[in-house]
Tab-separated table of C-alpha atoms and ligand atoms in Angstrom:
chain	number	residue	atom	x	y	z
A	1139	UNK	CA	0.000	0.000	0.000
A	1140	UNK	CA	1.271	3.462	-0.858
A	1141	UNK	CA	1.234	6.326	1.716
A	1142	UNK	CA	0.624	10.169	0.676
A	1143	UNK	CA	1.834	12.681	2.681
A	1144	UNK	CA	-0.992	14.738	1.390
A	1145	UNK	CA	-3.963	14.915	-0.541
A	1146	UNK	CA	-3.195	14.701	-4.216
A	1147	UNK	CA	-6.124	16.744	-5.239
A	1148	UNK	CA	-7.499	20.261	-4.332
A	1149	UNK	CA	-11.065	19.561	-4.846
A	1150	UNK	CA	-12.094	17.328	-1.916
A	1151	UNK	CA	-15.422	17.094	-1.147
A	1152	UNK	CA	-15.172	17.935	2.584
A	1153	UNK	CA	-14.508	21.055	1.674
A	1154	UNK	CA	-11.146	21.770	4.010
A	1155	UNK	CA	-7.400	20.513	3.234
A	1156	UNK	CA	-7.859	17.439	4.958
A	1157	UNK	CA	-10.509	14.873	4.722
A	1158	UNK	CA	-11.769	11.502	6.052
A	1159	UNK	CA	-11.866	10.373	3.398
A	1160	UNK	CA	-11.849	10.934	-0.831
A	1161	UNK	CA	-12.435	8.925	-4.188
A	1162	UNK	CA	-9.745	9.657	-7.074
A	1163	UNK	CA	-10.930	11.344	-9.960
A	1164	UNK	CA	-10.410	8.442	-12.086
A	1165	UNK	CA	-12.362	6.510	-9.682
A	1166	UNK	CA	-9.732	3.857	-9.351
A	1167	UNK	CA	-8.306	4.416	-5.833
A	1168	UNK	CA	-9.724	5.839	-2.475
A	1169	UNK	CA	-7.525	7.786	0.144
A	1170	UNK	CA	-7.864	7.380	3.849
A	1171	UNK	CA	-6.595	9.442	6.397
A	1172	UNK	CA	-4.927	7.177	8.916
A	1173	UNK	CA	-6.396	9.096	11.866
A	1174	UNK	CA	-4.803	6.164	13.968
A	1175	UNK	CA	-1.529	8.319	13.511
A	1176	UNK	CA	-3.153	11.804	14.109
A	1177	UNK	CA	-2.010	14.222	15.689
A	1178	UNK	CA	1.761	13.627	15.015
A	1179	UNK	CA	1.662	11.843	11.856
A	1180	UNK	CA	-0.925	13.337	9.133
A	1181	UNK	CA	-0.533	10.976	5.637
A	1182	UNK	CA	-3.141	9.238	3.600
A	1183	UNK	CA	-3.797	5.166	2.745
A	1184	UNK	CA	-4.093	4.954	-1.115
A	1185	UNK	CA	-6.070	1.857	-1.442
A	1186	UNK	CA	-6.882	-0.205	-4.523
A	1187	UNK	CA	-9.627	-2.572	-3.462
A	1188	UNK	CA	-12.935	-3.232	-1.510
A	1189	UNK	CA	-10.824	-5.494	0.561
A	1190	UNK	CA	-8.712	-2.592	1.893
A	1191	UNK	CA	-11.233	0.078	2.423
A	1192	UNK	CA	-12.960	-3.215	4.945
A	1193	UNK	CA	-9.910	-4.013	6.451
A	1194	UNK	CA	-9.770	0.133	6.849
A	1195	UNK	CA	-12.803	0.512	8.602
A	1196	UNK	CA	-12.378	-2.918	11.147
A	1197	UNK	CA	-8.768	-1.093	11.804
A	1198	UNK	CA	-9.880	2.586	12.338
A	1199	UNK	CA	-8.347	4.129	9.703
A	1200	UNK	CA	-11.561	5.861	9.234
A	1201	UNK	CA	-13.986	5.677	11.842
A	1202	UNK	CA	-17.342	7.764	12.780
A	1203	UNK	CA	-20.497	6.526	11.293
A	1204	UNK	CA	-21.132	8.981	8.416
A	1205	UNK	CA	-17.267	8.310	7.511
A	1206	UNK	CA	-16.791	4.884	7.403
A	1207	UNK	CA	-20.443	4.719	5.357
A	1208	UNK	CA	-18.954	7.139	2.485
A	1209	UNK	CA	-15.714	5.008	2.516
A	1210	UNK	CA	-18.217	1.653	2.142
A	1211	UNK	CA	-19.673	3.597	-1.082
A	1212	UNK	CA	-16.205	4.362	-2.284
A	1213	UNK	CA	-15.027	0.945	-1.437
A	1214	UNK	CA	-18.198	-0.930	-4.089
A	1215	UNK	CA	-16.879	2.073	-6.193
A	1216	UNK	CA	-13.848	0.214	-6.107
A	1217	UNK	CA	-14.936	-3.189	-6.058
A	1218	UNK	CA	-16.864	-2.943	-9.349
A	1219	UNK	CA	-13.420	-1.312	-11.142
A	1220	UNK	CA	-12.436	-4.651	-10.365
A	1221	UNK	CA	-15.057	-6.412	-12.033
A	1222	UNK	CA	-15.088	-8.134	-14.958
A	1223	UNK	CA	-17.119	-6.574	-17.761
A	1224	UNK	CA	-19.668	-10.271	-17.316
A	1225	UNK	CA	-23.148	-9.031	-15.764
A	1226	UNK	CA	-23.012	-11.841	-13.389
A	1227	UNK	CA	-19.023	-11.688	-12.360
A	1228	UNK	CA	-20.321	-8.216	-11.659
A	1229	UNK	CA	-22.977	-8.457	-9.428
A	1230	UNK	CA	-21.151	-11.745	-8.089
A	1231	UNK	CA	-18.068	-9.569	-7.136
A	1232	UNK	CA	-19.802	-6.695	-5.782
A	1233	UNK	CA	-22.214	-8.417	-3.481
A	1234	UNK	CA	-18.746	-9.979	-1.983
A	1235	UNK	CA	-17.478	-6.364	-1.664
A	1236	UNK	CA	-20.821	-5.501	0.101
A	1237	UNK	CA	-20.988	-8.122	2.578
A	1238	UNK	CA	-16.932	-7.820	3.813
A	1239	UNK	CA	-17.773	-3.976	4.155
A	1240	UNK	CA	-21.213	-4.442	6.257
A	1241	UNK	CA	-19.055	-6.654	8.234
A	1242	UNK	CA	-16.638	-4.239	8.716
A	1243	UNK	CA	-18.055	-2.681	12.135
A	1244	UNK	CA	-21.515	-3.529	13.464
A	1245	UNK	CA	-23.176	-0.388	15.298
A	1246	UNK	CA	-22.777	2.355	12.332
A	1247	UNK	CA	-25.643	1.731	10.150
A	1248	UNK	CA	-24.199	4.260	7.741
A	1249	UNK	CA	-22.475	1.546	6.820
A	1250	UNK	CA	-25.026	-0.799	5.792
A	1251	UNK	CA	-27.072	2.339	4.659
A	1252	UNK	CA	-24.550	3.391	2.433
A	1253	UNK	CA	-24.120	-0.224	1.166
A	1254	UNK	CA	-27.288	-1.047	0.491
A	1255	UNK	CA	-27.923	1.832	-1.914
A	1256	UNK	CA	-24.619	0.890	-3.569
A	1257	UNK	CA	-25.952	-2.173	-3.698
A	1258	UNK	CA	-29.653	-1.518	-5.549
A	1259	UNK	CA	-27.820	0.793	-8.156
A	1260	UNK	CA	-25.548	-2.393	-8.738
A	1261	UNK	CA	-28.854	-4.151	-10.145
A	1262	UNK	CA	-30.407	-1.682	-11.687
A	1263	UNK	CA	-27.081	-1.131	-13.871
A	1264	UNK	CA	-26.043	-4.629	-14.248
A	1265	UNK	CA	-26.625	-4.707	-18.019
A	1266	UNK	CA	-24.707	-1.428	-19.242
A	1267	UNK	CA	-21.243	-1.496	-20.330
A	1268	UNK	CA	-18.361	-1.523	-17.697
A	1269	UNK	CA	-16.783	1.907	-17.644
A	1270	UNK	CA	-20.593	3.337	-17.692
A	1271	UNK	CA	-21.186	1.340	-14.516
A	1272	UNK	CA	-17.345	2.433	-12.332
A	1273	UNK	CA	-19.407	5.979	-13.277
A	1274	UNK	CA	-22.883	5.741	-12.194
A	1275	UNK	CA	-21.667	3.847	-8.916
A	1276	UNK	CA	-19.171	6.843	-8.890
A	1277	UNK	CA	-21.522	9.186	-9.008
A	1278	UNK	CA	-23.945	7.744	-6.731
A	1279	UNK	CA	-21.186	7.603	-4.213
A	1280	UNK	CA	-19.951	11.317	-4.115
A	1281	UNK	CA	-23.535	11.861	-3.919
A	1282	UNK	CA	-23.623	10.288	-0.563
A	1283	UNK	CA	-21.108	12.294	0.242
A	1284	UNK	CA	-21.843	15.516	-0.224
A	1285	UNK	CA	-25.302	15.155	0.760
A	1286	UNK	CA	-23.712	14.432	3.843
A	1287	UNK	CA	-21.601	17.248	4.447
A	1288	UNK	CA	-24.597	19.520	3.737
A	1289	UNK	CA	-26.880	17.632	5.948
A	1290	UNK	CA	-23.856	18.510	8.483
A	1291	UNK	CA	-23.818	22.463	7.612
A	1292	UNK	CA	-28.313	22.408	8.157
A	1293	UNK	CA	-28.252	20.488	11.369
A	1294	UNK	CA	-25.484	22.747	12.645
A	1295	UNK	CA	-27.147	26.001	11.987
A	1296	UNK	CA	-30.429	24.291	13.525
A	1297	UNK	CA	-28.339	23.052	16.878
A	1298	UNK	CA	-26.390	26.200	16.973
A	1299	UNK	CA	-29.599	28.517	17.442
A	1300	UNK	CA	-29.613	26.406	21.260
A	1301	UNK	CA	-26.312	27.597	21.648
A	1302	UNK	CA	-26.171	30.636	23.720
A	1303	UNK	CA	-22.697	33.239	23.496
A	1304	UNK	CA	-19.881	32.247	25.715
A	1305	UNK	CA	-21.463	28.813	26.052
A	1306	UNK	CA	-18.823	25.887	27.330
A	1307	UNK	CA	-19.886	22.785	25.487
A	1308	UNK	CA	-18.741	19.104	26.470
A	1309	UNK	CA	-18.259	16.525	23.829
A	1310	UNK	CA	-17.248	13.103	23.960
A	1311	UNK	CA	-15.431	11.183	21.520
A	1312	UNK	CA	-14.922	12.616	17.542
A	1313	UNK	CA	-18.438	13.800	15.819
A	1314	UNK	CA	-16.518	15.969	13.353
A	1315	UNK	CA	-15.552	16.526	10.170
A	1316	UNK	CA	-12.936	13.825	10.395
A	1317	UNK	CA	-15.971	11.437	11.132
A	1318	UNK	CA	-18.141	12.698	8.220
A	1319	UNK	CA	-18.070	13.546	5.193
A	1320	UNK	CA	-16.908	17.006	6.840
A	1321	UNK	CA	-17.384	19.662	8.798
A	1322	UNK	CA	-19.473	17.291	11.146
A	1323	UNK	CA	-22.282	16.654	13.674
A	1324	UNK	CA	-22.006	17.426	16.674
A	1325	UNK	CA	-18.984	19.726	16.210
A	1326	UNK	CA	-20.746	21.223	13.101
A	1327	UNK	CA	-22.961	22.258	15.546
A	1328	UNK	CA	-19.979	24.423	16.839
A	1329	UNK	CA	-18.676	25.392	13.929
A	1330	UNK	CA	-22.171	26.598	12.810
A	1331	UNK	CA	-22.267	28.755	16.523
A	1332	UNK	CA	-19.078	30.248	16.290
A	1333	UNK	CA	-20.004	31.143	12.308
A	1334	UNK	CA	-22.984	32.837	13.570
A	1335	UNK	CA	-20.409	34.822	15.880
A	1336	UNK	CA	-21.035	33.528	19.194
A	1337	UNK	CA	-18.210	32.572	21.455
A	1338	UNK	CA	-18.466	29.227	22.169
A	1339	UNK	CA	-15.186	27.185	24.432
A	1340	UNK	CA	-15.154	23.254	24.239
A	1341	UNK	CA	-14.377	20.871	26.421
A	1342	UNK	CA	-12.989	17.633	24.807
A	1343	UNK	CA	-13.378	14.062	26.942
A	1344	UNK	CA	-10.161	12.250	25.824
A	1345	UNK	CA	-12.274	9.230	25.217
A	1346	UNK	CA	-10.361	6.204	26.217
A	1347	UNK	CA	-9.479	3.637	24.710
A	1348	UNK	CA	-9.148	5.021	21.415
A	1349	UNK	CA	-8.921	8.667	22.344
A	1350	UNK	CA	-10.735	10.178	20.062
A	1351	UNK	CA	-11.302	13.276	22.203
A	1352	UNK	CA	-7.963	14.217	22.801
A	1353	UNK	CA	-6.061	13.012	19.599
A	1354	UNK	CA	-9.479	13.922	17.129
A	1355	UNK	CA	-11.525	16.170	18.072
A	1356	UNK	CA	-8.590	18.639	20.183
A	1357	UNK	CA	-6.760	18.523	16.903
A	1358	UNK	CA	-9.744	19.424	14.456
A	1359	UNK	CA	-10.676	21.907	16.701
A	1360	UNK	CA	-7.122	23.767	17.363
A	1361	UNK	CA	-6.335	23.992	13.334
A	1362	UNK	CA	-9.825	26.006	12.846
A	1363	UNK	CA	-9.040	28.246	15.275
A	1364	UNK	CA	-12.009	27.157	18.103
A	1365	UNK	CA	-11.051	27.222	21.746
A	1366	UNK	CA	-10.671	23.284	23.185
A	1367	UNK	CA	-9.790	22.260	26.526
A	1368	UNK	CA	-9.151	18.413	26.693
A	1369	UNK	CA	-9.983	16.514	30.195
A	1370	UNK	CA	-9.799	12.916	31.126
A	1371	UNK	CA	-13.500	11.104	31.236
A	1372	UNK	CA	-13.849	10.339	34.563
A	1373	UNK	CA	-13.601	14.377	34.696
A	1374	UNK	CA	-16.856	15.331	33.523
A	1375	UNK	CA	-18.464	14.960	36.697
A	1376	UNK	CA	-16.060	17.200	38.819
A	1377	UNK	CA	-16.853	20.002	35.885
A	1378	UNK	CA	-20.464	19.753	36.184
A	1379	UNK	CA	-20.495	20.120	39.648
A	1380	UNK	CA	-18.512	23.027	39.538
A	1381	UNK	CA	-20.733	24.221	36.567
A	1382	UNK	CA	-18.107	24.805	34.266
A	1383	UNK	CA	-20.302	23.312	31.236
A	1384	UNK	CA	-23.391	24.791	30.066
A	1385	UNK	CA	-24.419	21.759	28.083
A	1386	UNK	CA	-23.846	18.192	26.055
A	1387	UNK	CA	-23.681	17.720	22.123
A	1388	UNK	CA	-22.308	14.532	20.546
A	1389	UNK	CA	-22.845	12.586	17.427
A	1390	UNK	CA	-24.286	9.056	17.376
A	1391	UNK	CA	-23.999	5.823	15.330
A	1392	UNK	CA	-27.384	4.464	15.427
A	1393	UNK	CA	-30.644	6.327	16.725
A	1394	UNK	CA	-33.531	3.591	17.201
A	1395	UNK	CA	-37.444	4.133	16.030
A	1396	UNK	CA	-37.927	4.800	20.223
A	1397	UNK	CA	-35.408	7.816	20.209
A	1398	UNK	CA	-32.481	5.845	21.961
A	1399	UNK	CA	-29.163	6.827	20.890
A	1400	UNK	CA	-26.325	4.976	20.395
A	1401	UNK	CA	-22.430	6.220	20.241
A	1402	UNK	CA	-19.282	5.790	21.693
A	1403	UNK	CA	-18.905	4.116	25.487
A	1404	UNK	CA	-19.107	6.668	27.920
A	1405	UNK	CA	-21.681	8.523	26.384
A	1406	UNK	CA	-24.847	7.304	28.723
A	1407	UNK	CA	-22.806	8.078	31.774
A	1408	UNK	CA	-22.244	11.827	30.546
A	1409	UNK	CA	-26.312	12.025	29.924
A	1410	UNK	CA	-27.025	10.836	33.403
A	1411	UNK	CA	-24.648	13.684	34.209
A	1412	UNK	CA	-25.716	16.450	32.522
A	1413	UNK	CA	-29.470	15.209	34.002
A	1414	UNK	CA	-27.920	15.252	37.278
A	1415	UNK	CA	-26.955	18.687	36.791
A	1416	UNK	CA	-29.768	20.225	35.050
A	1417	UNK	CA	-27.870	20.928	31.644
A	1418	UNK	CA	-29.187	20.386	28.246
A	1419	UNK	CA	-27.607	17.117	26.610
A	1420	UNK	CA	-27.934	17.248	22.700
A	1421	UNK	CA	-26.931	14.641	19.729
A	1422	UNK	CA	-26.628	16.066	16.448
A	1423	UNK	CA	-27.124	13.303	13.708
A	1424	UNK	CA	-28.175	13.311	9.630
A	1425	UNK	CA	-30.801	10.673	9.237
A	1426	UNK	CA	-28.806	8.512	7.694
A	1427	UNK	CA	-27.826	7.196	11.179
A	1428	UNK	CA	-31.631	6.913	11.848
A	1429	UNK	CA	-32.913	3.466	11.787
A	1430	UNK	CA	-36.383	3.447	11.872
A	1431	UNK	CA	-36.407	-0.500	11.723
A	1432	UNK	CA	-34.889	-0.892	14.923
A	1433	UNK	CA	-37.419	-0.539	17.740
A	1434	UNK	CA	-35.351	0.411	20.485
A	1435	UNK	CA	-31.771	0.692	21.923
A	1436	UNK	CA	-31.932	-2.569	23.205
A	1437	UNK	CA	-31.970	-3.729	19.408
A	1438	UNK	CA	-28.977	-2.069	18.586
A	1439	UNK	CA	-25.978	-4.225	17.872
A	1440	UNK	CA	-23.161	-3.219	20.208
A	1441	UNK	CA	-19.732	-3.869	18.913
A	1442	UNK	CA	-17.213	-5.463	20.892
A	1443	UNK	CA	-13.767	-5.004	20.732
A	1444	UNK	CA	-10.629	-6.696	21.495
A	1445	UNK	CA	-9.768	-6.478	25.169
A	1446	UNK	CA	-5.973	-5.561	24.349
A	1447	UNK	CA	-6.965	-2.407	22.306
A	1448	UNK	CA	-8.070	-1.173	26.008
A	1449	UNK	CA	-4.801	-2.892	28.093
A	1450	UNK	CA	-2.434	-2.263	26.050
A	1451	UNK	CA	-0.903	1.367	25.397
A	1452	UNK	CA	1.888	2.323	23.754
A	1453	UNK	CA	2.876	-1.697	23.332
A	1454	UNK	CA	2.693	-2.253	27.168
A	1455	UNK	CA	-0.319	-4.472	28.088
A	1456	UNK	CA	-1.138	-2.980	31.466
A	1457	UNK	CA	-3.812	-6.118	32.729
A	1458	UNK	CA	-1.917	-8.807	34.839
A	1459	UNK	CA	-1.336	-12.126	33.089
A	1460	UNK	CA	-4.785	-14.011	32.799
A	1461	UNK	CA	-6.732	-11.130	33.945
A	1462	UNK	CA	-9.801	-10.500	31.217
A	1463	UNK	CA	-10.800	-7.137	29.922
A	1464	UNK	CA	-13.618	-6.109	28.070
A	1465	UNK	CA	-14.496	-3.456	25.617
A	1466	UNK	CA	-17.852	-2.546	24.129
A	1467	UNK	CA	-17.038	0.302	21.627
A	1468	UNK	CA	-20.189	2.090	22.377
A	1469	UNK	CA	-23.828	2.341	24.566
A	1470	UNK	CA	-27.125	3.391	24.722
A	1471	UNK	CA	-28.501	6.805	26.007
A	1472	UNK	CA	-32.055	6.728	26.413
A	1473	UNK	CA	-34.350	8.907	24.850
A	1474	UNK	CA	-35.854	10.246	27.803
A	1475	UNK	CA	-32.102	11.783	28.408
A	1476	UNK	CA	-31.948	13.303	25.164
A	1477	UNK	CA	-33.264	17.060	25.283
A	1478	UNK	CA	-32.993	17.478	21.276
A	1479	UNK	CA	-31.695	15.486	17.738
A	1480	UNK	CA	-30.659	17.673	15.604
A	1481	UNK	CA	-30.727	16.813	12.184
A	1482	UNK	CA	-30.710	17.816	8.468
A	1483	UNK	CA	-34.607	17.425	8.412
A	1484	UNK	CA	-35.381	19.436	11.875
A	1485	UNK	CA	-35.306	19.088	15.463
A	1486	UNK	CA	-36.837	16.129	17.584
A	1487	UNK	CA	-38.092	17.265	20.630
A	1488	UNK	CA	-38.922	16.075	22.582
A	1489	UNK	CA	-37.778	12.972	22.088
A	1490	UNK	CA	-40.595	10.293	21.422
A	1491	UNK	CA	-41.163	7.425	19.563
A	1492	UNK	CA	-44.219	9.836	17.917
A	1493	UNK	CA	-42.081	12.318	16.925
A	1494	UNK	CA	-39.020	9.967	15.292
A	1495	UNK	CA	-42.082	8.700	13.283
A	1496	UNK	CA	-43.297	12.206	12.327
A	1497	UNK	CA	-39.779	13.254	11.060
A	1498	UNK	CA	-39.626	10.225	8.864
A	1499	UNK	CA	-42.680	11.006	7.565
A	1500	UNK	CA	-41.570	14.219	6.764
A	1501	UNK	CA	-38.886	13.517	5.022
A	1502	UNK	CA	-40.079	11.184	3.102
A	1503	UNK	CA	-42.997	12.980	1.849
B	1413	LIG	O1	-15.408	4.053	17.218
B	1413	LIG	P1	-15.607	5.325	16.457
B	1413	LIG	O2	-14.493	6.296	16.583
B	1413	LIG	O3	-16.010	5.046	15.039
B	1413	LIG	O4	-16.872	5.997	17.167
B	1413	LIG	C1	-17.345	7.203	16.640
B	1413	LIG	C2	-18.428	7.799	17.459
B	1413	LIG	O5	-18.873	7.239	18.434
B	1413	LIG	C3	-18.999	9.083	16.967
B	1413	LIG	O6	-19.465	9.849	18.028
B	1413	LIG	C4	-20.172	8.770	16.021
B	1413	LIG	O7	-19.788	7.902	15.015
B	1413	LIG	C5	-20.753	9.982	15.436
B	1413	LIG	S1	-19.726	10.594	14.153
B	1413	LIG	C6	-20.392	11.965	13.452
């Protein structure tokens, strides 16, 4: 695999100098920033193949739920370059592609949302030449991802209208631009304040065991100029009580038909806080991370990871000999925690099972 210290082109869709993630022009090859490395190192994957954008996402090259679904559309992109010119090689060949991606990481479903459209404009272009189908998958794919940088921009001017001046806002974990397509969710939302001209301060949890708070979000933050603090998790509290934060917006991976949110582990334990204390607690989300099939947030699949990725740091495993960890990569915050969604299509709130139903009817309408 190649590594670019840059991106090669000037055009990216996020819209900033760095991105998640970005398909070639020729739509033969896909670059990943390998935000494993960030902040010290800052140099792209060039990959070649379905097969690597999967083994991308399982790894955390990319990771954030709108991300890793626009690098599942690149990734069939990819997978039907591959492809024989034969109808049924194709649709053979990208079906494989599709089911090592959806396999890729469980609780996103961007992923599998992302797929399955892939997937249904596989079929319905089966029969046309070969180069015509690399472009209408192509196309369908930068779709997906623009779409979901503007969905980012309209649900961060509607969260940022909750956000009063001089406001200190706790996150947890990465919901930006480096977990979207850009300019993200829940940090959108910040963006879209401080664009409006408030002041606005964050306070970043470092988010163990992957850190995204302190390596991801800190670093996003500090290049576009936006005041971050980073504190350890089991922090939170202490600030709260002190009421140093005057509320709560992260992103999510999977919001059930009931309202219940899921994201990143630690999440439910900062909504019980900001309850506690009588602060607002917000997740910003386009609907593509809605799944209105799922009933509840006990239906959502909660991926576990391997117990070294939380023992071991820097190469040292930490845990005794024998001793077991475990690591689920993400829980549930009930809807009746949740003061607001904020998405492309509106607000939800409150937060009811009646009013997830009324958005997706509006939406759809
Ligand atoms: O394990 P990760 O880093 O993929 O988890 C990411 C999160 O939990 C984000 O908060 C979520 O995907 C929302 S991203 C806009």
């Amino acid at each position: 695999m190649r590594w670019l210290d840059a991106l090669p082109i000037d055009d990216a869709l996020s819209g900033a100098d760095y991105s998640a993630v970005e398909l070639s022009h020729d739509n033969d090859r896909v670059w990943m920033l390998e935000q494993r490395g960030l902040p010290s190192e800052e140099r792209y994957a060039e990959l070649l193949t379905a097969q690597q954008v999967a083994d991308g996402i399982r790894d955390m090259v990319v990771r954030g739920a709108p991300a890793i679904g626009i690098s599942a559309a690149y990734g069939m992109v990819l997978a039907a370059h591959g492809a024989a010119g034969d109808t049924r090689e194709f649709l053979d060949s990208t079906q494989r592609a599709a089911d090592a991606l959806v396999r890729a990481r469980p609780t996103a479903v961007n992923l599998a949302w992302a797929v399955d459209l892939m997937l249904a404009r596989c079929r319905s272009i089966a029969e046309l030449p070969a180069p015509e189908r690399v472009e209408r998958l192509a196309g369908l794919a930068r779709r997906i991802h623009r779409e979901d940088v503007e969905a980012c921009r309209r649900m961060g001017r509607i969260g940022a209208e909750r956000v009063p001046d001089g406001a200190v806002i706790l996150t947890h974990c990465n919901a930006g631009a480096l977990a979207t397509g850009g300019y993200g969710t829940a940090l959108g939302v910040v963006r879209a304040a401080r664009d409006a001209g408030k002041r606005v301060r964050v306070l970043a949890d470092e988010t163990r065991p992957y850190l995204q708070g302190v390596r991801l979000t800190a670093w996003e933050l500090h290049r576009d100029g936006i005041e971050v603090e980073v504190i350890a998790d089991n922090m939170a509290a202490q600030c709260f009580q002190r009421g140093m934060i005057d509320l709560v917006v992260v992103g999510s991976d999977r919001i059930a038909r009931s309202g219940d949110v899921a994201n990143k582990i630690g999440t439910y334990g900062v909504a019980c806080l900001a309850r506690m204390h009588d602060r607002p607690f917000y997740v910003a989300a386009p609907w593509s991370t809605v799944d209105m099939a799922c009933p509840s947030g006990q239906a959502i699949p909660i991926e576990e990871r391997q117990s070294k990725e939380l023992t071991v740091i820097a190469g040292q495993d930490f845990a005794p000999q024998g001793v077991k960890a475990r690591y689920p990569a993400f829980d549930v915050t009930p809807a009746s925690l949740v003061t607001a969604i904020f998405t492309e299509r509106g607000e939800v709130s409150p937060v009811t099972e009646g009013a997830m139903v009324a958005m997706d009817a509006a939406g759809s309408s």
